[in-house]
CSV table of C-alpha atoms in Angstrom, one decimal:
chain,number,residue,atom,x,y,z
S,11,MET,CA,117.9,88.2,43.6
S,12,GLY,CA,114.7,89.0,45.3
S,13,ASN,CA,111.9,91.8,44.5
S,14,GLY,CA,113.4,93.5,48.4
S,15,ARG,CA,109.2,93.0,49.4
S,16,LEU,CA,108.6,91.0,52.4
S,17,THR,CA,105.8,88.3,52.5
S,18,GLU,CA,102.0,88.1,53.8
S,19,ASP,CA,103.7,85.0,56.0
S,20,VAL,CA,106.8,87.7,57.1
S,21,TYR,CA,103.3,90.5,58.9
S,22,THR,CA,102.1,86.7,60.3
S,23,ALA,CA,105.0,85.7,61.9
S,24,ALA,CA,105.2,88.9,63.6
S,25,ASP,CA,101.2,89.3,64.3
S,26,ALA,CA,101.9,85.5,66.1
S,27,ARG,CA,104.9,86.2,68.1
S,28,LEU,CA,103.3,88.9,69.9
S,29,ALA,CA,99.8,88.4,70.2
S,30,GLU,CA,100.4,87.4,73.6
S,31,ALA,CA,102.6,90.5,74.3
S,32,ASP,CA,99.6,92.8,72.4
S,33,ALA,CA,97.5,91.8,74.9
S,34,ARG,CA,99.5,91.5,78.6
S,35,VAL,CA,100.5,95.9,77.4
S,36,THR,CA,96.2,96.1,76.1
S,37,ALA,CA,95.3,95.2,79.3
S,38,LYS,CA,98.3,96.0,82.3
S,39,TYR,CA,98.2,99.7,80.5
S,40,PRO,CA,94.7,100.7,79.7
S,41,GLY,CA,95.2,104.5,79.8
S,42,GLU,CA,94.6,107.7,82.3
S,43,PRO,CA,90.8,106.6,83.9
S,44,PRO,CA,88.3,109.2,83.0
S,45,GLY,CA,86.9,110.9,85.8
S,46,ARG,CA,87.5,113.2,87.5
S,47,GLN,CA,90.6,113.0,90.2
S,48,PRO,CA,90.7,115.0,93.9
S,49,VAL,CA,93.5,117.8,94.0
S,50,HIS,CA,93.4,116.2,98.3
S,51,THR,CA,92.7,114.2,100.8
S,52,VAL,CA,91.6,116.0,104.3
S,53,TYR,CA,92.0,112.9,106.8
S,54,VAL,CA,90.8,113.0,109.8
S,55,PRO,CA,90.2,110.9,113.4
S,56,ALA,CA,87.0,108.2,113.1
S,57,SER,CA,86.4,109.5,115.8
S,58,GLN,CA,86.2,113.8,115.7
S,59,TYR,CA,84.3,112.7,111.8
S,60,LYS,CA,80.4,114.7,112.2
S,61,THR,CA,78.2,114.7,111.1
S,62,ARG,CA,78.8,118.4,110.2
S,63,LEU,CA,82.9,118.0,109.7
S,64,VAL,CA,82.8,118.9,106.8
S,65,ALA,CA,81.1,122.4,106.6
S,66,ASP,CA,82.4,123.9,109.9
S,67,TRP,CA,86.2,122.4,108.2
S,68,GLY,CA,85.1,125.3,105.2
S,69,LYS,CA,84.2,128.1,107.7
S,70,ARG,CA,87.8,127.7,109.6
S,71,ALA,CA,89.5,127.6,105.9
S,72,LEU,CA,86.9,130.3,104.9
S,73,ARG,CA,87.5,132.7,107.6
S,74,VAL,CA,91.2,132.3,108.6
S,75,PHE,CA,91.6,133.2,104.4
S,76,GLY,CA,89.5,136.2,105.2
S,77,GLU,CA,91.4,137.4,108.2
S,78,HIS,CA,95.6,136.7,106.0
S,79,ALA,CA,94.5,135.8,103.0
S,80,ASP,CA,95.6,139.9,101.8
S,81,GLN,CA,99.9,138.7,102.7
S,82,LEU,CA,100.1,136.6,100.5
S,83,GLY,CA,99.8,138.0,97.4
S,84,LEU,CA,98.0,136.4,95.2
S,85,ASP,CA,95.5,137.4,92.2
S,86,ALA,CA,92.3,138.9,93.0
S,87,ASP,CA,91.2,135.9,89.9
S,88,ILE,CA,92.3,133.3,92.4
S,89,ALA,CA,91.3,134.3,95.6
S,90,ASP,CA,87.8,134.8,94.5
S,91,ARG,CA,87.9,130.9,93.8
S,92,VAL,CA,89.4,130.0,96.3
S,93,ARG,CA,86.7,131.7,98.2
S,94,THR,CA,84.5,130.4,95.9
S,95,LYS,CA,85.4,126.4,96.9
S,96,LEU,CA,85.8,127.4,100.7
S,97,LEU,CA,82.4,128.6,100.4
S,98,THR,CA,80.4,125.0,98.1
S,99,GLU,CA,82.8,122.0,98.3
S,100,PRO,CA,85.9,122.7,100.5
S,101,ILE,CA,87.2,118.8,100.3
S,102,GLU,CA,87.5,117.3,98.1
S,103,ASP,CA,88.2,113.8,98.9
S,104,LEU,CA,87.8,113.0,103.2
S,105,ARG,CA,89.2,110.1,105.1
S,106,ILE,CA,87.8,108.9,107.4
S,107,ASP,CA,91.1,107.6,109.8
S,108,PHE,CA,90.8,104.9,112.2
S,109,GLU,CA,94.6,104.3,112.1
S,110,ASP,CA,97.8,106.5,112.8
S,111,GLY,CA,94.3,109.4,113.5
S,112,LEU,CA,92.1,106.9,115.9
S,113,GLY,CA,95.5,104.4,117.8
S,114,ARG,CA,94.0,102.0,119.9
S,115,PRO,CA,91.5,103.2,122.0
S,116,GLY,CA,90.6,99.3,122.8
S,117,ASP,CA,88.2,96.6,121.0
S,118,ASP,CA,84.9,97.7,121.8
S,119,GLU,CA,85.7,101.3,121.4
S,120,GLU,CA,86.4,101.3,118.1
S,121,ASP,CA,83.4,98.7,117.3
S,122,ALA,CA,81.4,102.4,118.0
S,123,ILE,CA,83.0,104.7,116.6
S,124,ALA,CA,83.2,102.5,112.7
S,125,LEU,CA,79.4,101.7,113.2
S,126,ALA,CA,78.6,105.2,114.7
S,127,ALA,CA,80.9,106.3,111.8
S,128,GLY,CA,79.5,104.5,108.6
S,129,ARG,CA,75.6,105.3,109.9
S,130,THR,CA,76.9,109.2,109.8
S,131,LEU,CA,77.8,109.2,106.7
S,132,ALA,CA,75.4,107.9,105.5
S,133,VAL,CA,72.9,110.5,106.8
S,134,THR,CA,75.4,113.5,106.1
S,135,GLY,CA,77.5,112.6,102.2
S,136,GLY,CA,79.0,116.3,101.4
S,137,THR,CA,82.5,114.7,99.6
S,138,PRO,CA,82.7,113.8,96.0
S,139,PHE,CA,84.7,111.2,97.4
S,140,VAL,CA,85.0,109.0,100.7
S,141,GLY,CA,86.7,106.6,102.3
S,142,ILE,CA,88.6,105.1,105.0
S,143,ARG,CA,91.8,104.5,106.6
S,144,PHE,CA,92.0,101.0,108.3
S,145,LYS,CA,94.7,99.5,110.3
S,146,SER,CA,97.4,97.5,108.2
S,147,PHE,CA,97.4,94.0,107.3
S,148,GLU,CA,100.2,93.2,109.2
S,149,ALA,CA,100.0,90.7,111.8
S,150,ALA,CA,99.9,92.9,114.8
S,151,THR,CA,96.2,95.4,113.6
S,152,ARG,CA,95.1,92.8,110.8
S,153,ARG,CA,92.5,91.7,112.5
S,154,ARG,CA,91.2,95.4,113.9
S,155,GLY,CA,91.4,96.8,110.2
S,156,ILE,CA,89.4,94.0,108.9
S,157,ARG,CA,86.7,94.0,111.9
S,158,THR,CA,86.9,97.9,111.3
S,159,LEU,CA,85.9,98.0,107.7
S,160,ASP,CA,83.6,95.3,108.3
S,161,LEU,CA,81.8,97.5,111.4
S,162,PHE,CA,82.3,100.9,108.6
S,163,LEU,CA,80.3,99.1,106.5
S,164,ALA,CA,77.3,98.0,108.1
S,165,GLY,CA,77.0,101.5,109.6
S,166,LEU,CA,76.9,102.3,106.4
S,167,LEU,CA,74.4,100.5,104.2
S,168,GLU,CA,72.0,100.2,106.8
S,169,SER,CA,69.9,102.7,104.8
S,170,GLY,CA,70.9,103.4,101.4
S,171,PRO,CA,73.9,102.2,98.9
S,172,LEU,CA,77.9,103.2,98.1
S,173,PRO,CA,78.5,106.1,97.9
S,174,ASP,CA,80.0,106.9,94.8
S,175,GLY,CA,83.5,107.8,95.2
S,176,PHE,CA,83.9,105.6,97.4
S,177,VAL,CA,87.5,104.3,97.9
S,178,VAL,CA,89.3,102.3,101.2
S,179,THR,CA,93.1,103.0,102.0
S,180,LEU,CA,95.2,99.9,102.7
S,181,PRO,CA,98.0,101.3,104.8
S,182,LYS,CA,102.2,99.8,106.0
S,183,VAL,CA,102.2,97.2,103.0
S,184,THR,CA,104.8,95.8,104.7
S,185,ALA,CA,104.7,92.3,101.8
S,186,VAL,CA,102.8,92.1,98.5
S,187,GLU,CA,101.2,89.5,99.9
S,188,GLN,CA,99.4,91.5,102.1
S,189,VAL,CA,97.8,94.0,99.4
S,190,GLU,CA,96.5,89.4,97.4
S,191,VAL,CA,94.6,89.4,100.8
S,192,ALA,CA,93.4,93.2,101.0
S,193,ALA,CA,91.4,92.1,97.6
S,194,ASP,CA,90.8,89.0,99.0
S,195,VAL,CA,88.8,90.5,101.9
S,196,MET,CA,86.8,93.7,99.2
S,197,GLU,CA,85.4,90.9,97.5
S,198,ARG,CA,84.0,88.3,100.4
S,199,LEU,CA,82.7,92.1,101.7
S,200,GLU,CA,81.0,92.3,98.5
S,201,SER,CA,79.1,89.1,98.6
S,202,ALA,CA,78.6,89.2,102.4
S,203,TYR,CA,77.1,92.6,101.7
S,204,GLY,CA,75.3,92.6,98.3
S,205,LEU,CA,77.5,95.0,96.8
S,206,ALA,CA,78.3,94.7,92.9
S,207,GLU,CA,81.8,92.9,91.6
S,208,GLY,CA,84.4,95.4,92.2
S,209,ALA,CA,82.5,97.9,93.8
S,210,LEU,CA,84.9,98.6,96.7
S,211,ARG,CA,88.1,99.6,95.6
S,212,PHE,CA,91.5,100.4,97.6
S,213,GLU,CA,94.3,103.3,97.8
S,214,VAL,CA,97.6,101.8,99.2
S,215,GLN,CA,99.8,103.5,101.4
S,216,ILE,CA,103.4,103.9,99.8
S,217,GLU,CA,104.9,104.6,103.0
S,218,THR,CA,107.8,101.5,103.8
S,219,ALA,CA,110.7,100.7,102.2
S,220,GLN,CA,109.2,96.9,101.3
S,221,SER,CA,106.1,98.6,100.0
S,222,ILE,CA,109.5,100.7,96.6
S,223,VAL,CA,112.2,97.4,97.0
S,224,ASP,CA,110.0,93.9,97.9
S,225,ILE,CA,113.1,91.6,100.0
S,226,ASP,CA,114.0,90.3,96.7
S,227,GLY,CA,115.2,93.5,95.7
S,228,THR,CA,112.7,93.7,92.9
S,229,VAL,CA,110.4,96.7,92.9
S,230,ALA,CA,107.6,95.7,94.6
S,231,VAL,CA,104.9,99.0,92.9
S,232,PRO,CA,103.8,97.4,90.2
S,233,ARG,CA,103.9,93.6,92.1
S,234,ILE,CA,101.7,95.9,93.9
S,235,ILE,CA,99.2,97.2,91.6
S,236,GLU,CA,99.4,93.6,90.2
S,237,ALA,CA,98.4,91.7,93.1
S,238,ALA,CA,95.5,94.2,94.4
S,239,ARG,CA,93.1,92.8,90.6
S,240,GLY,CA,92.6,95.6,88.8
S,241,ARG,CA,91.0,97.5,92.7
S,242,CYS,CA,93.9,99.5,93.2
S,243,SER,CA,93.0,102.7,92.7
S,244,SER,CA,95.7,104.8,93.7
S,245,LEU,CA,99.2,105.1,94.8
S,246,HIS,CA,99.3,108.2,97.5
S,247,TYR,CA,103.0,108.4,99.0
S,248,GLY,CA,103.0,108.6,103.2
S,249,THR,CA,105.9,111.4,103.8
S,250,TYR,CA,107.1,110.5,107.7
S,251,ASP,CA,106.3,106.7,108.0
S,252,TYR,CA,109.0,106.2,105.3
S,253,SER,CA,111.0,109.0,105.8
S,254,ALA,CA,111.2,107.1,109.4
S,255,GLY,CA,111.8,103.4,108.4
S,256,LEU,CA,114.7,105.1,106.1
S,257,GLY,CA,116.1,106.9,109.7
S,258,ILE,CA,116.3,110.1,108.2
S,259,SER,CA,115.9,112.3,111.2
S,260,ALA,CA,112.9,113.8,112.6
S,261,GLU,CA,114.1,117.6,111.3
S,262,TYR,CA,115.2,116.4,107.3
S,263,GLN,CA,111.6,114.4,107.4
S,264,SER,CA,110.2,116.0,104.5
S,265,MET,CA,107.8,115.8,100.3
S,266,GLU,CA,110.6,116.7,98.5
S,267,HIS,CA,113.4,115.3,101.3
S,268,PRO,CA,115.7,113.2,97.5
S,269,ALA,CA,114.8,109.8,99.4
S,270,ALA,CA,111.1,110.8,98.8
S,271,ASP,CA,111.4,112.1,95.2
S,272,PHE,CA,113.0,108.4,94.6
S,273,ALA,CA,109.7,106.6,96.2
S,274,LYS,CA,108.1,108.6,94.1
S,275,GLN,CA,109.5,108.2,90.7
S,276,LEU,CA,109.3,104.5,91.4
S,277,MET,CA,105.2,105.1,92.1
S,278,GLN,CA,105.6,106.8,88.7
S,279,VAL,CA,106.6,104.7,86.2
S,280,SER,CA,105.3,102.3,88.0
S,281,ALA,CA,101.6,102.8,87.6
S,282,ALA,CA,102.5,105.0,84.3
S,283,GLY,CA,99.4,104.1,81.8
S,284,THR,CA,97.6,101.5,83.9
S,285,GLY,CA,94.9,103.6,84.8
S,286,VAL,CA,96.0,103.3,88.5
S,287,ARG,CA,96.6,107.1,89.9
S,288,LEU,CA,99.1,109.1,92.5
S,289,SER,CA,99.2,111.2,95.7
S,290,ASP,CA,101.9,112.6,97.1
S,291,GLY,CA,101.5,112.8,100.6
S,292,SER,CA,101.6,115.8,103.6
S,293,THR,CA,103.0,118.7,105.2
S,294,ASN,CA,103.4,117.9,109.4
S,295,LYS,CA,103.7,122.2,109.8
S,296,LEU,CA,100.3,123.7,109.9
S,297,PRO,CA,99.3,127.0,109.5
S,298,VAL,CA,98.1,127.6,112.3
S,299,GLY,CA,99.0,130.8,115.1
S,300,ASP,CA,102.2,133.0,114.7
S,301,ALA,CA,103.7,130.5,112.0
S,302,ILE,CA,100.5,131.0,109.0
S,303,LEU,CA,102.2,133.2,106.7
S,304,PRO,CA,105.3,130.7,106.7
S,305,ALA,CA,103.8,127.8,107.0
S,306,TRP,CA,101.4,129.0,104.1
S,307,ARG,CA,103.9,129.8,102.1
S,308,GLU,CA,105.4,126.7,102.5
S,309,HIS,CA,102.5,124.6,101.8
S,310,LEU,CA,101.7,126.7,98.4
S,311,ARG,CA,105.2,125.6,96.9
S,312,LEU,CA,105.2,122.5,97.6
S,313,VAL,CA,101.9,121.6,96.5
S,314,ARG,CA,103.6,123.4,93.4
S,315,ARG,CA,105.9,121.5,93.6
S,316,SER,CA,103.7,118.5,93.4
S,317,LEU,CA,102.3,119.2,90.5
S,318,GLU,CA,105.5,120.1,88.5
S,319,ARG,CA,106.5,116.5,88.4
S,320,GLY,CA,103.1,115.3,87.4
S,321,PHE,CA,101.4,114.0,91.5
S,322,TYR,CA,97.9,116.1,91.3
S,323,GLN,CA,96.5,114.6,94.3
S,324,GLY,CA,98.1,115.1,98.0
S,325,TRP,CA,97.0,115.2,102.0
S,326,ASP,CA,95.9,118.1,103.8
S,327,LEU,CA,95.7,117.7,108.2
S,328,HIS,CA,94.6,121.2,109.3
S,329,PRO,CA,91.4,123.5,108.1
S,330,HIS,CA,94.1,126.1,107.8
S,331,GLN,CA,95.7,124.3,105.1
S,332,LEU,CA,92.8,124.1,102.3
S,333,PRO,CA,92.7,128.1,100.7
S,334,THR,CA,96.7,127.1,99.9
S,335,ARG,CA,95.8,124.3,99.1
S,336,PHE,CA,93.6,125.5,96.7
S,337,ALA,CA,95.3,128.5,95.5
S,338,ALA,CA,98.0,127.2,94.8
S,339,THR,CA,96.7,124.4,92.3
S,340,TYR,CA,94.1,127.2,91.5
S,341,ALA,CA,97.4,128.6,90.1
S,342,PHE,CA,98.5,126.6,88.4
S,343,PHE,CA,96.3,125.8,86.3
S,344,ARG,CA,95.5,129.2,85.4
S,345,GLU,CA,99.1,130.4,84.4
S,346,GLY,CA,99.0,126.3,82.5
S,347,PHE,CA,95.4,127.3,80.9
S,348,PRO,CA,96.6,129.2,77.8
S,349,ALA,CA,99.1,127.8,76.2
S,350,ALA,CA,97.6,124.4,76.3
S,351,LEU,CA,94.0,125.9,75.1
S,352,GLY,CA,95.9,127.1,72.3
S,353,ARG,CA,98.5,124.4,71.5
S,354,LEU,CA,95.3,121.5,71.7
S,355,ARG,CA,93.5,124.3,69.2
S,356,ASP,CA,96.1,124.2,66.6
S,357,TYR,CA,97.2,120.7,67.3
S,358,ALA,CA,93.4,119.9,66.7
S,359,ASP,CA,93.3,122.8,63.5
S,360,GLN,CA,96.4,120.9,62.4
S,361,THR,CA,97.8,124.4,61.7
S,362,GLY,CA,101.5,124.1,62.9
S,363,ARG,CA,102.3,126.9,64.2
S,364,GLY,CA,104.9,127.6,66.8
S,365,VAL,CA,105.1,123.8,68.4
S,366,LEU,CA,104.8,121.0,66.3
S,367,ASP,CA,103.0,118.4,69.2
S,368,GLU,CA,102.8,114.5,68.8
S,369,PRO,CA,99.7,112.7,70.0
S,370,ALA,CA,101.1,112.0,72.6
S,371,THR,CA,101.2,116.2,74.1
S,372,ALA,CA,97.7,116.5,72.5
S,373,GLN,CA,96.6,114.1,75.2
S,374,ALA,CA,98.4,115.1,78.1
S,375,LEU,CA,97.2,119.0,77.3
S,376,ALA,CA,94.0,117.4,77.4
S,377,SER,CA,94.3,115.7,80.0
S,378,PHE,CA,95.2,119.2,81.9
S,379,LEU,CA,93.0,121.1,80.4
S,380,LEU,CA,90.7,118.6,81.6
S,381,ARG,CA,92.2,118.9,85.6
S,382,GLY,CA,91.6,122.2,85.5
S,383,LEU,CA,87.7,122.6,84.7
S,384,ASP,CA,87.4,119.5,86.7
S,385,CYS,CA,89.2,121.3,90.1
S,386,GLY,CA,87.7,125.0,89.4
S,387,ALA,CA,90.5,127.0,88.1
S,388,VAL,CA,89.2,126.6,84.4
S,389,ASP,CA,85.4,127.6,83.4
S,390,ALA,CA,83.3,125.5,80.9
S,391,GLY,CA,82.5,129.0,79.4
S,392,GLU,CA,86.9,129.7,78.8
S,393,LEU,CA,87.4,126.6,76.3
S,394,SER,CA,86.8,125.8,73.0
S,395,PHE,CA,85.9,122.3,73.6
S,396,SER,CA,83.8,120.5,74.7
S,397,ARG,CA,84.4,118.5,77.7
S,398,ALA,CA,82.8,115.3,75.6
S,399,GLU,CA,86.0,116.1,73.2
S,400,LEU,CA,88.4,116.7,75.1
S,401,ASP,CA,87.5,113.1,76.7
S,402,ALA,CA,88.6,111.8,73.4
S,403,TYR,CA,92.5,113.4,73.4
S,404,ALA,CA,92.9,112.8,76.5
S,405,ARG,CA,92.2,109.0,75.7
S,406,ARG,CA,93.5,109.4,72.5
S,407,THR,CA,96.4,106.9,72.1
S,408,ALA,CA,97.8,107.1,68.7
């Protein structure tokens, strides 16, 4: 009979057999990336992008909020935070749209708009995150999309560096190879304009059936992330193109349709741990005219629904959607703040009171608090942790 203890060669053999897998997991699953994620992306047609666009959107949002906010029944603190946000940072992430928002004005006109938009951004700034959506890499629009991005960068970089938080959007992916070529084009543009390697990152819009399930029946989303070679910053769900592509009639196309939830759950599982973030789509029910209050209430509900499901970003298409974007986001984080802070404090102190949380839950609690801090729902003075401490908990995996 043996002594019941394993010898060193068993440990060594296990390490050797799993070394390649260990390296692969470490490379492919780096965890939540550091830094702020915007709570929304605002899309504006490139032809409408002007120097004072951000300020104008803030003014329009603030005016309609002042006229109708009391009918929403918001907590006074939430309403005050929304007003402050609309005054100081009404748009967190701006996407200058050369795709559906612009259409096909003709090559000469789009060339001029691309150059002008790049030059305007160079002197304007005004948002923490910004970029353009160019036309897709499908055959009919590929050359136009690449040319637009090239000209936009030419105008932008004439008088200054690439803005912090710059990201571009690749829409309507129907083949993983399109993502591979997009990564190649970004590399060539970096070389052409003397940009640092990896400076041009892109988000992929998941708005076709082929970007969920490939032609061979495999799940396409992980392959899309892999094909981007580290350049994919996020995956954005496209509500209406995706729904229409499945044959869902216009009346029933929605962020909460079961088909939408299926696609977003596959996005979520595929992106988990990869460092690629997620964004929900938009609602096309705009709060204008007599529809302001019904559309606001629906927007509040849909934003809250996305947040509860782990989608911390979405699209806004009109200035009047900004108040309810921020109101829903602030309410979500304010309501969860006391419990999250208390549980993380108990975990840090190892008190074991109330809930016995594990390291992974502490990581989620810290990420929640950081998101609340970044968007303005939580003030630094309310926290009993420094940002560095929260960052450390949010990055810890064991």
